[in-house]
Coordinates of C-alpha atoms in Angstrom, one line a residue:
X65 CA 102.8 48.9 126.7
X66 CA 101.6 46.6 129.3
X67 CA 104.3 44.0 128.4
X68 CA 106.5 46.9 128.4
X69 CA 105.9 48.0 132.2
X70 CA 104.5 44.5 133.3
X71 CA 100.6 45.4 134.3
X72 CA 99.0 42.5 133.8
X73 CA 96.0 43.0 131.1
X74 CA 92.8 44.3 132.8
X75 CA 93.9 44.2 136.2
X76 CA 91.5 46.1 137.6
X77 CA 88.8 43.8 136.4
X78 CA 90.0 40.5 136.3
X79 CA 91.9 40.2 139.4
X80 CA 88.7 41.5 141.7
X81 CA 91.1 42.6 144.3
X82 CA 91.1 46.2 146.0
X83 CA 94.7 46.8 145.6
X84 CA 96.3 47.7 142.8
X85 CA 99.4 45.6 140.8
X86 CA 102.8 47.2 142.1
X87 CA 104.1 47.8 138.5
X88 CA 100.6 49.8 137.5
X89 CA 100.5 51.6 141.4
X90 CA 104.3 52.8 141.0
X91 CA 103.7 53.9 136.7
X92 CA 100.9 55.9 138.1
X93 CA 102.6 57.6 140.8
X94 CA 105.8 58.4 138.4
X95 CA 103.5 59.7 135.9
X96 CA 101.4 61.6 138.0
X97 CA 104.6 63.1 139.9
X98 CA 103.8 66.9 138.7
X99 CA 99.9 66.6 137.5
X100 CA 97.1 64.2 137.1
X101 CA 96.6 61.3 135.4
X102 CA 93.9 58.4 135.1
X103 CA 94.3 54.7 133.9
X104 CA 91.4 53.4 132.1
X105 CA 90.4 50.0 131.5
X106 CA 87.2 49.0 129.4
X107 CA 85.9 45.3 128.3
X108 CA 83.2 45.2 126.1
X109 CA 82.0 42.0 124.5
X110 CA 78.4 41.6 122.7
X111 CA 77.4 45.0 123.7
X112 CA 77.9 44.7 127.5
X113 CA 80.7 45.4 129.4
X114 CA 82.6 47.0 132.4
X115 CA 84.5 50.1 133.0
X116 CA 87.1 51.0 135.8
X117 CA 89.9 54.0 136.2
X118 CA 92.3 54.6 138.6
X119 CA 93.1 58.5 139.4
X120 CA 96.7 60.2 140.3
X121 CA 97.5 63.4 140.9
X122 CA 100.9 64.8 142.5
X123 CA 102.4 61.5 143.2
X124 CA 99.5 59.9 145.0
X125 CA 97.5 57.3 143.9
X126 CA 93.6 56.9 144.8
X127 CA 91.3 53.8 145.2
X128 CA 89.9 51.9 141.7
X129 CA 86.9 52.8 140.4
X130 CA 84.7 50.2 138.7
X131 CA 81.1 51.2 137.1
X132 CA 78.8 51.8 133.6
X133 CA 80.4 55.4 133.4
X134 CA 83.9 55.2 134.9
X135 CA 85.5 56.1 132.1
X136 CA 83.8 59.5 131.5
X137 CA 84.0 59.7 135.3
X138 CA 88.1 60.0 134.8
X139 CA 88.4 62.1 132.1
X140 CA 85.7 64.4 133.7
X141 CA 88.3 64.3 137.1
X142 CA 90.8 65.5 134.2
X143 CA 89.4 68.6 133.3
X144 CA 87.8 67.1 130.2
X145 CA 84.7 69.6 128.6
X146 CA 82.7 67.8 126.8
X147 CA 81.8 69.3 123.7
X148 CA 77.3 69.9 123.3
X149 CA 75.7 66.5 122.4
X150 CA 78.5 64.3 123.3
X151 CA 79.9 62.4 126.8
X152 CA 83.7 63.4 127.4
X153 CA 84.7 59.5 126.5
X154 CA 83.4 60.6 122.6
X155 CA 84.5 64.3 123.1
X156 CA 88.2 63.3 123.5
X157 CA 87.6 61.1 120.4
X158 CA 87.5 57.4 122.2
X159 CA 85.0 56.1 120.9
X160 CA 87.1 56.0 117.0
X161 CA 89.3 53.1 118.2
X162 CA 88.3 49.8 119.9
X163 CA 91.4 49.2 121.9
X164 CA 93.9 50.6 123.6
X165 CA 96.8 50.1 120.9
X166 CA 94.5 52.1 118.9
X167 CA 93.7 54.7 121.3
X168 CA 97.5 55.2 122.0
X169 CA 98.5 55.0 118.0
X170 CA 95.6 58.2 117.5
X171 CA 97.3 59.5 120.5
X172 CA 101.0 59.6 118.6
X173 CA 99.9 60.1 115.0
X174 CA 98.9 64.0 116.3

C-alpha cells in the first residue's frame, strides 16, 4: 500500500518533521472527503516503541500526533467504544496482527 500511493514507511516518525509527506497529506484528504479517517503508525521493537496518527475529517487534514497512546487516541476520535476490560486499539481487534499488511489482510478477509 505504501509503495502503492508513495508514503514513505513511517513517515511520521522517522522523518521528525511537522509537516506531513504530500502523497500521505493528499490520500488523507481524498479519503476523508465525506467522513473521518485516521492514519496510524506504530514501531515497536524489544517491547518499546512509539505511536503517532494523523486525523481527517471532511477533507481537512489536522496536525500529527505522536505519543504512548496515540493510537487509541485516533480510534477514540473515530467513534471507537471500547468494549469493558479492553483499550479501543484491542477492542477493534489490533492487537491479533503485528503489522499493517496484517491489519489490512483481517481488514479484507471480513
Amino acid at each position: 500500500m505504501q509503495e502503492r500511493y508513495g508514503i514513505p514507511e513511517l513517515p511520521l516518525m522517522d522523518d521528525r518533521t511537522i509537516e506531513l509527506p504530500p502523497s500521505l497529506l493528499e490520500l488523507c484528504r481524498q479519503l476523508s472527503d465525506t467522513g473521518k479517517i485516521a492514519y496510524i503508525e506504530a514501531e515497536i521493537f524489544g517491547g518499546v516503541g512509539a505511536q503517532a496518527y494523523v486525523y481527517a475529517e471532511m477533507g481537512k487534514v489536522g496536525a500529527f500526533v505522536a505519543g504512548d497512546r496515540a493510537i487509541n487516541a485516533a480510534l477514540l476520535l473515530l467513534g471507537v467504544v471500547p468494549k469493558p476490560g479492553f483499550d479501543a486499539f484491542d477492542s477493534v481487534g489490533l492487537g491479533q496482527n503485528r503489522s499493517v499488511d496484517g491489519w489490512l489482510n483481517s481488514a479484507t478477509a471480513r
